[in-house]
Coordinates of C-alpha atoms in Angstrom, one line a residue:
Chain A
M1 CA -28.3 -32.1 -6.3
P2 CA -27.4 -34.9 -3.8
P3 CA -23.6 -35.4 -3.3
G4 CA -22.2 -38.5 -5.1
G5 CA -21.1 -39.5 -8.5
C6 CA -18.1 -38.4 -10.5
L7 CA -17.3 -35.1 -12.2
A8 CA -14.9 -35.4 -15.2
V9 CA -13.3 -32.2 -16.4
I10 CA -11.6 -32.2 -19.8
G11 CA -9.4 -29.1 -19.7
P12 CA -9.0 -28.2 -16.0
G13 CA -7.9 -24.6 -16.8
L14 CA -9.4 -21.3 -15.5
I15 CA -13.0 -22.2 -16.3
G16 CA -12.9 -26.1 -15.9
G17 CA -10.7 -25.8 -12.9
S18 CA -12.9 -23.1 -11.2
A19 CA -16.0 -25.3 -11.8
A20 CA -14.4 -28.2 -10.2
L21 CA -13.2 -26.2 -7.2
A22 CA -16.7 -24.7 -6.8
A23 CA -18.4 -28.1 -7.2
R24 CA -16.1 -29.5 -4.5
A25 CA -16.8 -26.6 -2.2
A26 CA -20.6 -27.1 -2.8
G27 CA -20.2 -30.9 -2.1
L28 CA -21.7 -31.8 -5.5
F29 CA -19.6 -34.9 -6.3
A30 CA -17.8 -37.7 -4.5
H31 CA -15.0 -38.1 -7.1
F32 CA -13.2 -35.6 -9.4
V33 CA -11.3 -36.7 -12.4
A34 CA -9.5 -34.5 -15.0
Y35 CA -7.7 -34.8 -18.2
T36 CA -5.3 -32.4 -19.8
P37 CA -2.5 -33.1 -22.3
D38 CA -0.3 -30.6 -20.4
R39 CA 1.5 -32.4 -17.6
A40 CA 2.4 -29.4 -15.6
E41 CA -1.3 -28.3 -15.7
G42 CA -2.3 -31.8 -14.6
R43 CA 0.1 -31.7 -11.6
L44 CA -1.3 -28.2 -10.7
A45 CA -4.9 -29.5 -11.0
L46 CA -4.0 -32.3 -8.5
S47 CA -2.2 -30.1 -6.1
R48 CA -5.0 -27.5 -6.1
G49 CA -7.7 -30.1 -5.5
I50 CA -9.3 -29.6 -8.9
A51 CA -9.0 -33.3 -9.5
D52 CA -8.3 -36.3 -7.2
R53 CA -7.2 -38.3 -10.2
L54 CA -5.7 -37.6 -13.7
A55 CA -6.7 -39.7 -16.6
D56 CA -4.3 -40.6 -19.4
N57 CA -6.6 -39.4 -22.0
A58 CA -10.1 -37.9 -22.5
A59 CA -11.8 -41.3 -23.3
A60 CA -10.4 -42.7 -20.0
A61 CA -11.4 -39.6 -18.0
V62 CA -15.1 -39.8 -18.9
A63 CA -15.4 -43.6 -18.5
G64 CA -17.5 -44.0 -15.3
A65 CA -18.1 -40.2 -14.9
D66 CA -21.7 -38.9 -14.4
F67 CA -21.2 -35.3 -15.2
I68 CA -18.8 -34.6 -18.1
L69 CA -17.6 -30.9 -18.4
L70 CA -15.8 -30.1 -21.6
A71 CA -13.6 -27.0 -20.9
V72 CA -11.3 -27.0 -23.9
P73 CA -11.0 -24.2 -26.4
P74 CA -13.8 -24.1 -29.0
A75 CA -11.5 -25.3 -31.7
A76 CA -10.7 -28.5 -29.8
M77 CA -14.3 -29.3 -28.9
G78 CA -14.9 -31.4 -32.1
D79 CA -11.9 -33.7 -31.5
T80 CA -12.7 -34.0 -27.8
L81 CA -16.3 -34.9 -28.4
A82 CA -15.1 -37.6 -31.0
A83 CA -12.6 -39.0 -28.5
I84 CA -15.0 -39.4 -25.6
A85 CA -18.1 -40.5 -27.6
P86 CA -17.3 -44.3 -27.2
T87 CA -16.6 -44.3 -23.5
V88 CA -19.5 -42.0 -22.2
G89 CA -21.6 -44.0 -19.7
S90 CA -25.3 -44.5 -20.5
G91 CA -26.5 -42.4 -17.6
A92 CA -24.0 -39.7 -18.1
L93 CA -24.5 -36.1 -19.4
I94 CA -22.0 -34.0 -21.3
T95 CA -21.9 -30.2 -21.2
D96 CA -19.4 -27.6 -22.4
V97 CA -18.3 -24.0 -21.7
G98 CA -17.6 -22.9 -25.3
S99 CA -18.0 -19.2 -26.3
V100 CA -19.7 -20.1 -29.5
K101 CA -22.5 -22.6 -29.6
V102 CA -23.7 -23.4 -33.2
P103 CA -20.4 -24.9 -34.3
I104 CA -20.1 -26.9 -31.1
V105 CA -23.7 -28.1 -31.3
E106 CA -22.9 -29.3 -34.9
A107 CA -19.7 -31.0 -33.8
A108 CA -21.6 -32.7 -30.9
R109 CA -24.3 -33.9 -33.2
A110 CA -21.7 -35.4 -35.6
A111 CA -19.7 -37.0 -32.9
L112 CA -22.3 -38.2 -30.5
G113 CA -24.9 -39.5 -33.0
E114 CA -27.9 -41.0 -31.1
R115 CA -26.3 -39.8 -27.8
F116 CA -26.7 -36.3 -28.9
P117 CA -29.6 -35.7 -26.5
D118 CA -27.2 -36.3 -23.6
F119 CA -25.2 -33.2 -24.6
V120 CA -26.3 -29.8 -22.9
P121 CA -24.5 -26.8 -24.6
G122 CA -23.5 -24.2 -22.1
H123 CA -21.5 -21.0 -21.8
P124 CA -20.6 -19.3 -18.5
L125 CA -20.1 -15.6 -18.9
A126 CA -17.0 -15.5 -16.7
G127 CA -13.3 -15.5 -17.3
A128 CA -10.6 -13.0 -17.8
E129 CA -7.5 -12.4 -19.7
R130 CA -5.9 -14.9 -17.3
H131 CA -5.9 -18.6 -17.9
G132 CA -4.7 -21.9 -16.7
A133 CA -5.3 -24.0 -13.5
V134 CA -3.2 -21.4 -11.6
S135 CA -6.0 -18.9 -12.0
A136 CA -8.8 -21.2 -11.0
R137 CA -11.0 -20.0 -8.1
A138 CA -14.1 -21.4 -6.5
D139 CA -16.0 -18.1 -6.7
L140 CA -15.4 -17.4 -10.3
F141 CA -19.1 -17.9 -11.4
R142 CA -20.8 -16.3 -8.4
D143 CA -23.2 -13.6 -9.6
H144 CA -22.3 -14.4 -13.2
R145 CA -24.6 -15.5 -15.9
V146 CA -24.4 -19.0 -17.5
L147 CA -26.2 -19.4 -20.8
L148 CA -27.5 -22.8 -21.7
T149 CA -28.6 -23.4 -25.3
P150 CA -30.4 -26.8 -25.3
L151 CA -32.1 -28.0 -28.5
A152 CA -35.4 -29.7 -29.1
E153 CA -33.7 -33.0 -29.0
T154 CA -31.8 -32.3 -25.7
D155 CA -33.0 -34.4 -22.7
P156 CA -34.8 -32.0 -20.4
A157 CA -33.7 -33.9 -17.3
R158 CA -30.0 -33.4 -18.3
T159 CA -30.6 -29.8 -19.0
A160 CA -32.2 -29.4 -15.6
R161 CA -29.2 -31.1 -13.9
V162 CA -26.7 -28.8 -15.7
A163 CA -28.8 -25.7 -14.6
E164 CA -28.8 -27.1 -11.1
F165 CA -25.0 -27.5 -11.2
W166 CA -24.3 -23.9 -12.2
T167 CA -26.9 -22.6 -9.8
A168 CA -25.2 -24.4 -7.0
L169 CA -21.9 -22.6 -8.0
G170 CA -23.6 -19.3 -7.5
A171 CA -24.4 -18.5 -11.1
A172 CA -27.7 -17.2 -12.7
V173 CA -28.8 -19.6 -15.4
E174 CA -30.5 -18.4 -18.6
F175 CA -31.8 -20.3 -21.6
L176 CA -31.1 -19.2 -25.2
D177 CA -31.4 -20.5 -28.7
P178 CA -27.9 -21.4 -30.0
L179 CA -28.2 -19.2 -33.0
R180 CA -29.4 -16.2 -31.0
H181 CA -26.6 -16.9 -28.5
D182 CA -24.0 -16.6 -31.2
D183 CA -25.6 -13.5 -32.7
V184 CA -25.8 -11.8 -29.3
L185 CA -22.3 -12.8 -28.1
A186 CA -20.8 -11.6 -31.4
L187 CA -22.0 -8.1 -30.5
T188 CA -21.4 -8.2 -26.7
S189 CA -18.2 -10.2 -26.5
H190 CA -16.5 -11.2 -29.8
L191 CA -16.8 -7.8 -31.5
P192 CA -15.4 -5.9 -28.4
H193 CA -12.4 -8.3 -28.2
L194 CA -11.8 -7.7 -32.0
L195 CA -11.9 -4.0 -31.5
A196 CA -9.6 -4.0 -28.5
F197 CA -7.0 -6.2 -30.2
S198 CA -7.2 -4.2 -33.4
L199 CA -7.1 -0.8 -31.7
V200 CA -3.9 -1.7 -29.8
D201 CA -2.4 -3.2 -33.0
H202 CA -3.4 0.0 -34.9
L203 CA -1.8 2.3 -32.4
L204 CA 1.4 0.1 -32.4
A205 CA 1.5 0.6 -36.2
E206 CA 0.7 4.3 -36.0
L207 CA 2.9 5.4 -33.0
G208 CA 5.2 2.6 -32.1
E209 CA 5.0 0.6 -28.9
Q210 CA 6.7 3.2 -26.7
D211 CA 4.5 6.2 -27.6
A212 CA 1.3 4.1 -28.0
F213 CA 1.3 3.4 -24.3
R214 CA 3.4 6.4 -23.2
Y215 CA 0.6 8.9 -24.0
A216 CA -2.4 6.7 -23.0
A217 CA -4.6 7.8 -20.1
G218 CA -6.3 5.5 -17.7
G219 CA -9.4 5.0 -19.8
F220 CA -7.2 3.4 -22.6
R221 CA -5.9 1.0 -20.1
D222 CA -9.4 -0.3 -19.3
F223 CA -10.5 -0.1 -22.8
T224 CA -7.7 -2.4 -23.9
R225 CA -7.4 -4.7 -21.0
I226 CA -9.1 -7.5 -23.0
A227 CA -6.4 -7.0 -25.7
A228 CA -4.2 -9.0 -23.2
S229 CA -6.4 -12.0 -23.7
D230 CA -5.2 -15.2 -25.5
A231 CA -4.8 -14.2 -29.1
D232 CA -5.1 -17.7 -30.5
L233 CA -8.2 -18.5 -28.5
W234 CA -9.9 -15.3 -29.8
A235 CA -8.7 -16.0 -33.4
D236 CA -10.4 -19.4 -33.1
I237 CA -13.6 -17.9 -31.6
G238 CA -13.7 -15.2 -34.3
C239 CA -13.5 -17.8 -37.0
A240 CA -15.9 -20.2 -35.4
N241 CA -18.5 -17.4 -35.2
R242 CA -17.4 -15.6 -38.2
V243 CA -20.7 -15.1 -39.9
A244 CA -22.3 -13.5 -36.9
L245 CA -19.1 -11.6 -36.1
L246 CA -18.8 -10.3 -39.7
A247 CA -22.5 -9.0 -39.4
A248 CA -21.8 -7.4 -36.1
L249 CA -18.6 -5.8 -37.4
S250 CA -20.3 -4.5 -40.5
G251 CA -23.1 -2.9 -38.5
Y252 CA -20.6 -1.2 -36.3
R253 CA -18.4 0.0 -39.1
E254 CA -21.5 1.6 -40.6
R255 CA -22.1 3.4 -37.3
L256 CA -18.6 4.6 -37.2
G257 CA -19.1 5.9 -40.8
E258 CA -22.0 8.0 -39.6
L259 CA -19.9 9.4 -36.7
A260 CA -17.1 10.2 -39.2
E261 CA -19.6 12.1 -41.4
A262 CA -20.8 14.0 -38.3
L263 CA -17.2 14.8 -37.4
A264 CA -16.5 16.0 -41.0
R265 CA -19.4 18.5 -40.8
A266 CA -18.6 19.4 -37.2
D267 CA -21.9 18.2 -36.1
R268 CA -21.4 18.4 -32.3
A269 CA -25.2 17.6 -31.6
A270 CA -24.9 14.3 -33.5
L271 CA -21.8 13.2 -31.4
A272 CA -23.4 14.4 -28.2
E273 CA -26.6 12.5 -28.9
C274 CA -24.7 9.2 -29.6
F275 CA -22.4 9.7 -26.6
G276 CA -25.2 10.7 -24.3
R277 CA -27.4 7.6 -25.0
A278 CA -24.3 5.4 -24.3
S279 CA -23.3 7.2 -21.2
A280 CA -26.7 7.3 -19.6
A281 CA -27.2 3.5 -20.3
R282 CA -23.7 2.6 -19.2
R283 CA -24.1 4.6 -16.0
S284 CA -27.4 3.1 -15.1
V285 CA -26.1 -0.4 -15.6
L286 CA -22.9 0.3 -13.8
S287 CA -24.7 1.6 -10.7
T288 CA -27.3 -1.3 -10.8
R289 CA -24.6 -3.9 -11.0
T290 CA -22.6 -2.3 -8.3
A291 CA -25.7 -2.4 -6.0
E292 CA -25.9 -6.1 -6.9
G293 CA -22.3 -6.6 -6.0
Q294 CA -21.4 -7.5 -9.6
S295 CA -18.6 -5.1 -9.7
Chain B
M1 CA 9.5 25.9 -5.8
P2 CA 9.6 28.0 -2.5
P3 CA 6.2 28.3 -0.7
G4 CA 4.4 31.6 -1.1
G5 CA 2.3 33.3 -3.6
C6 CA -1.3 32.6 -4.7
L7 CA -2.7 29.7 -6.8
A8 CA -5.9 30.7 -8.7
V9 CA -7.9 27.7 -10.0
I10 CA -10.7 28.5 -12.5
G11 CA -12.8 25.4 -12.4
P12 CA -12.1 23.6 -9.1
G13 CA -13.5 20.2 -10.2
L14 CA -11.8 16.8 -10.4
I15 CA -8.7 18.1 -12.2
G16 CA -8.5 21.7 -10.8
G17 CA -9.5 20.6 -7.4
S18 CA -7.0 17.8 -7.2
A19 CA -4.2 20.0 -8.4
A20 CA -5.1 22.5 -5.6
L21 CA -5.3 19.8 -2.9
A22 CA -2.0 18.4 -4.0
A23 CA -0.3 21.8 -4.2
R24 CA -1.5 22.5 -0.7
A25 CA -0.2 19.2 0.6
A26 CA 3.1 20.0 -1.0
G27 CA 3.2 23.5 0.6
L28 CA 3.6 25.2 -2.8
F29 CA 1.5 28.3 -2.2
A30 CA 0.4 30.5 0.7
H31 CA -3.0 31.4 -0.7
F32 CA -5.6 29.5 -2.7
V33 CA -8.4 31.2 -4.6
A34 CA -10.9 29.6 -6.9
Y35 CA -13.8 30.5 -9.2
T36 CA -16.7 28.4 -10.5
P37 CA -20.0 29.6 -11.6
D38 CA -21.6 26.7 -9.8
R39 CA -22.3 27.8 -6.2
A40 CA -22.6 24.2 -4.8
E41 CA -19.3 23.3 -6.3
G42 CA -17.8 26.5 -4.8
R43 CA -19.0 25.7 -1.3
L44 CA -17.6 22.2 -1.7
A45 CA -14.2 23.6 -2.9
L46 CA -14.1 25.7 0.3
S47 CA -15.1 23.0 2.7
R48 CA -12.6 20.5 1.1
G49 CA -9.7 23.0 1.4
I50 CA -9.4 23.3 -2.4
A51 CA -9.6 27.1 -1.9
D52 CA -9.4 29.5 1.0
R53 CA -11.5 32.0 -0.9
L54 CA -14.0 32.1 -3.7
A55 CA -13.9 34.9 -6.3
D56 CA -17.1 36.3 -7.9
N57 CA -15.8 35.8 -11.4
A58 CA -12.8 34.6 -13.3
A59 CA -11.3 38.1 -13.7
A60 CA -11.4 38.8 -10.0
A61 CA -9.9 35.3 -9.2
V62 CA -6.7 35.9 -11.2
A63 CA -6.2 39.5 -9.9
G64 CA -3.1 39.2 -7.6
A65 CA -2.5 35.5 -8.4
D66 CA 0.9 34.2 -9.3
F67 CA -0.1 30.8 -10.8
I68 CA -3.3 30.6 -12.7
L69 CA -4.7 27.1 -13.5
L70 CA -7.4 26.9 -16.0
A71 CA -9.4 23.7 -15.4
V72 CA -12.6 24.4 -17.4
P73 CA -13.8 22.2 -20.2
P74 CA -11.9 22.8 -23.5
A75 CA -15.0 24.5 -25.1
A76 CA -14.9 27.1 -22.3
M77 CA -11.2 27.9 -22.5
G78 CA -11.6 30.7 -25.1
D79 CA -14.2 32.7 -23.1
T80 CA -12.3 32.1 -19.9
L81 CA -9.0 33.4 -21.4
A82 CA -10.8 36.4 -22.7
A83 CA -12.3 37.1 -19.3
I84 CA -9.1 36.9 -17.3
A85 CA -6.7 38.7 -19.9
P86 CA -7.3 42.2 -18.4
T87 CA -6.6 41.3 -14.8
V88 CA -3.6 38.8 -15.1
G89 CA -0.7 40.3 -13.1
S90 CA 2.5 41.2 -14.8
G91 CA 4.6 38.5 -13.1
A92 CA 1.9 35.8 -13.3
L93 CA 1.8 32.7 -15.4
I94 CA -1.3 31.0 -16.9
T95 CA -1.5 27.3 -17.6
D96 CA -4.3 24.9 -18.5
V97 CA -5.3 21.2 -18.4
G98 CA -7.2 20.9 -21.7
S99 CA -7.4 17.6 -23.5
V100 CA -6.7 19.3 -26.9
K101 CA -3.9 21.8 -27.4
V102 CA -4.0 23.5 -30.8
P103 CA -7.4 25.1 -30.5
I104 CA -6.6 26.3 -26.9
V105 CA -3.2 27.7 -28.0
E106 CA -5.0 29.6 -30.8
A107 CA -7.6 30.8 -28.3
A108 CA -4.9 32.0 -25.9
R109 CA -3.0 33.8 -28.7
A110 CA -6.1 35.6 -29.6
A111 CA -7.2 36.4 -26.1
L112 CA -3.8 37.2 -24.5
G113 CA -2.1 39.2 -27.3
E114 CA 1.3 40.3 -26.2
R115 CA 0.9 38.3 -22.9
F116 CA 0.7 35.1 -24.9
P117 CA 4.3 34.1 -23.8
D118 CA 3.0 33.9 -20.2
F119 CA 0.7 31.0 -21.2
V120 CA 2.1 27.4 -20.8
P121 CA -0.3 24.9 -22.5
G122 CA -0.6 21.7 -20.4
H123 CA -2.5 18.4 -20.2
P124 CA -2.3 16.0 -17.2
L125 CA -3.1 12.4 -18.3
A126 CA -5.3 11.8 -15.3
G127 CA -9.0 11.7 -14.7
A128 CA -11.7 9.3 -14.9
E129 CA -15.4 9.1 -15.6
R130 CA -16.0 10.9 -12.3
H131 CA -16.0 14.6 -12.1
G132 CA -16.6 17.6 -9.7
A133 CA -14.9 18.8 -6.6
V134 CA -16.3 15.8 -4.7
S135 CA -14.0 13.5 -6.6
A136 CA -10.9 15.6 -6.2
R137 CA -7.9 14.0 -4.4
A138 CA -4.3 15.1 -3.7
D139 CA -2.9 11.9 -5.2
L140 CA -4.6 12.1 -8.5
F141 CA -1.5 13.0 -10.5
R142 CA 1.0 10.7 -8.7
D143 CA 2.8 8.5 -11.3
H144 CA 0.8 10.0 -14.1
R145 CA 2.2 11.9 -17.1
V146 CA 1.7 15.6 -17.6
L147 CA 2.2 16.8 -21.2
L148 CA 3.4 20.4 -21.6
T149 CA 3.2 21.8 -25.1
P150 CA 5.1 25.3 -25.0
L151 CA 5.6 27.2 -28.2
A152 CA 8.6 29.0 -29.5
E153 CA 7.2 32.3 -28.0
T154 CA 6.5 30.7 -24.5
D155 CA 8.6 32.2 -21.7
P156 CA 11.0 29.4 -20.7
A157 CA 11.0 30.4 -17.1
R158 CA 7.3 30.0 -16.8
T159 CA 7.4 26.7 -18.6
A160 CA 10.0 25.6 -16.0
R161 CA 7.8 26.7 -13.2
V162 CA 4.8 24.8 -14.5
A163 CA 7.0 21.7 -14.9
E164 CA 8.2 22.1 -11.3
F165 CA 4.6 22.5 -10.2
W166 CA 3.4 19.2 -11.7
T167 CA 6.7 17.4 -10.7
A168 CA 6.0 18.5 -7.0
L169 CA 2.6 16.9 -7.4
G170 CA 4.2 13.5 -8.2
A171 CA 3.7 13.6 -12.0
A172 CA 6.2 12.9 -14.8
V173 CA 6.3 15.9 -17.1
E174 CA 7.0 15.5 -20.8
F175 CA 7.2 18.0 -23.6
L176 CA 5.5 17.7 -26.9
D177 CA 4.6 19.9 -29.9
P178 CA 0.9 21.0 -29.7
L179 CA 0.1 19.5 -33.1
R180 CA 1.8 16.2 -32.3
H181 CA -0.1 16.2 -29.0
D182 CA -3.4 16.4 -30.7
D183 CA -2.5 13.8 -33.2
V184 CA -1.3 11.4 -30.6
L185 CA -4.2 12.0 -28.2
A186 CA -6.7 11.5 -31.0
L187 CA -5.4 7.9 -31.3
T188 CA -4.7 7.1 -27.6
S189 CA -7.7 8.9 -25.9
H190 CA -10.2 10.5 -28.3
L191 CA -10.6 7.6 -30.6
P192 CA -11.0 5.0 -27.7
H193 CA -13.7 7.2 -26.2
L194 CA -15.6 7.5 -29.4
L195 CA -15.3 3.8 -30.0
A196 CA -16.6 3.0 -26.4
F197 CA -19.5 5.4 -26.7
S198 CA -20.5 4.3 -30.1
L199 CA -20.1 0.6 -29.3
V200 CA -22.5 0.9 -26.3
D201 CA -24.9 3.0 -28.5
H202 CA -24.7 0.4 -31.2
L203 CA -25.5 -2.5 -28.9
L204 CA -28.4 -0.6 -27.4
A205 CA -29.8 -0.1 -31.0
E206 CA -29.2 -3.7 -32.0
L207 CA -30.2 -5.6 -28.8
G208 CA -32.1 -3.1 -26.6
E209 CA -30.8 -1.9 -23.2
Q210 CA -31.6 -5.1 -21.2
D211 CA -30.0 -7.6 -23.5
A212 CA -27.1 -5.4 -24.4
F213 CA -25.9 -5.6 -20.8
R214 CA -27.5 -8.9 -19.8
Y215 CA -25.3 -10.9 -22.0
A216 CA -22.1 -8.9 -21.5
A217 CA -19.2 -10.6 -19.9
G218 CA -16.6 -8.9 -17.6
G219 CA -14.4 -7.8 -20.5
F220 CA -17.2 -5.7 -22.0
R221 CA -17.6 -3.9 -18.7
D222 CA -14.0 -2.8 -18.7
F223 CA -14.1 -2.0 -22.4
T224 CA -17.0 0.3 -22.1
R225 CA -16.3 1.9 -18.7
I226 CA -15.2 5.1 -20.4
A227 CA -18.5 5.2 -22.1
A228 CA -19.9 6.4 -18.7
S229 CA -17.8 9.6 -19.2
D230 CA -19.3 13.0 -19.6
A231 CA -20.9 12.9 -23.1
D232 CA -21.0 16.6 -23.6
L233 CA -17.3 17.0 -22.6
W234 CA -16.3 14.3 -25.1
A235 CA -18.5 15.7 -27.9
D236 CA -16.7 19.1 -27.3
I237 CA -13.3 17.4 -27.3
G238 CA -14.2 15.4 -30.5
C239 CA -15.2 18.6 -32.3
A240 CA -12.3 20.6 -31.0
N241 CA -9.8 18.0 -32.3
R242 CA -12.0 16.8 -35.2
V243 CA -9.4 16.9 -37.9
A244 CA -7.0 14.7 -36.0
L245 CA -9.8 12.5 -34.7
L246 CA -11.2 12.0 -38.3
A247 CA -7.8 11.0 -39.4
A248 CA -7.5 8.5 -36.5
L249 CA -11.0 7.1 -37.1
S250 CA -10.4 6.8 -40.9
G251 CA -7.2 4.8 -40.3
Y252 CA -8.8 2.6 -37.8
R253 CA -11.9 2.0 -40.0
E254 CA -9.5 0.8 -42.8
R255 CA -7.9 -1.6 -40.3
L256 CA -11.3 -2.9 -39.4
G257 CA -12.0 -3.3 -43.1
E258 CA -8.9 -5.5 -43.4
L259 CA -10.1 -7.6 -40.5
A260 CA -13.6 -7.9 -42.1
E261 CA -11.9 -9.2 -45.2
A262 CA -9.9 -11.7 -43.2
L263 CA -13.0 -12.9 -41.5
A264 CA -14.8 -13.2 -44.8
R265 CA -12.2 -15.5 -46.2
A266 CA -11.9 -17.4 -42.8
D267 CA -8.3 -16.3 -42.7
R268 CA -7.5 -17.4 -39.0
A269 CA -3.8 -16.6 -39.5
A270 CA -4.5 -13.0 -40.3
L271 CA -6.7 -12.6 -37.1
A272 CA -4.2 -14.4 -35.0
E273 CA -1.3 -12.2 -36.2
C274 CA -3.2 -9.0 -35.5
F275 CA -4.5 -10.2 -32.1
G276 CA -1.1 -11.6 -31.2
R277 CA 0.8 -8.4 -31.8
A278 CA -1.7 -6.5 -29.6
S279 CA -1.8 -9.1 -26.8
A280 CA 2.0 -9.2 -26.5
A281 CA 2.4 -5.5 -26.4
R282 CA -0.5 -5.0 -24.0
R283 CA 0.7 -7.7 -21.7
S284 CA 4.3 -6.3 -21.6
V285 CA 3.1 -2.8 -20.8
L286 CA 0.6 -4.1 -18.3
S287 CA 3.2 -5.9 -16.3
T288 CA 5.7 -3.0 -16.6
R289 CA 3.2 -0.5 -15.3
T290 CA 2.1 -2.8 -12.5
A291 CA 5.7 -3.1 -11.4
E292 CA 5.9 0.6 -11.4
G293 CA 2.8 0.8 -9.3
Q294 CA 0.8 2.5 -12.1
S295 CA -2.1 0.1 -11.7

C-alpha cells in the first residue's frame, strides 16, 4: 500500500490506537484523524501519536478519510455506522474490529444502504484485559490472526486493501463466513470468557472473596485472568452473539454432565481419556506456537 | 531449625526436588537422600544436588532419616506409606505434598497405625504444568502458600517442625481441616483443571484440532494453559476427591444454567452483574498480588 491518504479511527483505544500506531510505523498513511467522546482519551491519542488531529464527532472524522476503522464496542457499532454514513467519501472504505460479525454486518447493511459494499467486516484476534489508548502499542497485531468476513456484495478491491493493511501491521489475515465466524468465536472466545467470569463469581459466592483467592494455586490465576476483562463489553458481546453462545454453552454443559456421571461412578478411565486428549492437543499447540514466537 | 539431620525425599520431581534444593540452600539438613523408581530421574536428582545419595527403595531411603517428605502422586501415597512404615525411625516425622488430604490421611492412618501422630499432612500451592527433577528450582515455594492439615492426633511438635521447614523455604504456612481443604481445593483447583481439560476436549470435538486453536485469541491460551497438565495425575486427583469435586461441579453447572437462561431471555443486566462481580474481584486480587510480587 503506497503511503498517502488519511486513516480515520473511531475509538482510538487499545485496538484502534494500536492499529493507528502500527500504521504510522509502517508509513501507510499521511494523515491520522481520530474521534472519541472521551476527552482524556482524545488528548492521550494526540500525545501518543495515535492521531494528528481529533474530530468533534464521528461524522466529521470520516469526512475526507480514505480508510475508516471502527474500533468502538460492538454495541456502539450500529449508532456509529448511522452517524458516519452521510459523510463517508465516495472512494473510502469502512472496516471494523468487532468481536461479533453477523449483528454488525446487519447494522452496516441497514445504516449504509447502497454503500454497504464499501464495508469490510473484520476482527483482529488480539487484545487483552487491558484497554484504552494508554495500552495501545504498535506491535499488538504482530503474529496474530485477523479474520475478515466479507460478503458476496462486498467490494473485492476494498477487501484486498483491508487485508493489505493488516498484513502490513504484521498480522496473518484469514477469510471466514460471518455466520461461521460467530459460531467459532462463540466456542473459542465468548464461551471461555463466560466460563472464567462465572467461575470466579461462583467461587466468590461459595467461599467469599478472601478464601476464593487465598487458596488458589497458580493455575487458577491463569485460568481466570480473562475474568479481569471489561464486564460490560463482554455482556454486550454475549448478548450480541447470544444464539451461537447459547449453543456453545449448551454443548459444553452436556459434556460437563458426562464428566459428572463419570465422577459419580468413579470412572477414572473416562476422566483420563478426556483429560489426555486435551493435554496432548494443548501441549502440541503450545510448543508449536512457542516455536513460531507466538508466546 | 538448626542444621543437621537427614532429609529423605520419596519422589524427587518438581515438588520434592524443589523442596530439597531449597532446604539445601537454607542449610536445613546435613544429609539428603532420595528414592525414585525412575533411574534417569534418580541420576538427575544426584547431578542437580537434590540428593547426595539414592536409596534402592522407599523403605531404605527413610531408614535413618529425620524428615521424610513424600512427594509422589496422590494415587501412590498409600503404597508408599505402607512401604516405609516398618523403617521410619522413632524420632522421625513424615509429611506429604498431596493435592487431596482426606484420602491420604486415611491411607496414613491405615499404614502407620500407632505411628500415625508422626504424620503431618501438607499441600504446597505451587507447581505448574511442568514436572520432573529437571524443572525443580529452589525458589518454587517463595511467596506461595503451604496448607498443613494436622489432625487432633497429630504430634504438635512435628507439625511445628514442618511449618518451620516450609517457612524457611519462603512459603506462607496456613492450617486447615483436611475436609475443608478438600472442599476448598475442589473449587479453587480441581474444578478449574476439569473445566480447562474438558473445554479443550470439547473444542477439539466441535471444531477439530486445527480450527480449535487457529481461531483462539490470547485469553484462550491462558485459560487453557492448565489443560497441558499431566492428565493421569489429574484424573487421579479428580477420583481421589470425587465427592467434593462432584459437589463443586454440580454447583457450577447450576450457575451455568442460570447464565444460559439469562442468555435465552437476552438479559444483558444479569450477565453484566455476574461478569462485573468477577471482574472487580479478579482485578483487585491481581493488583494486590502483583504488589506483593506474587506475579
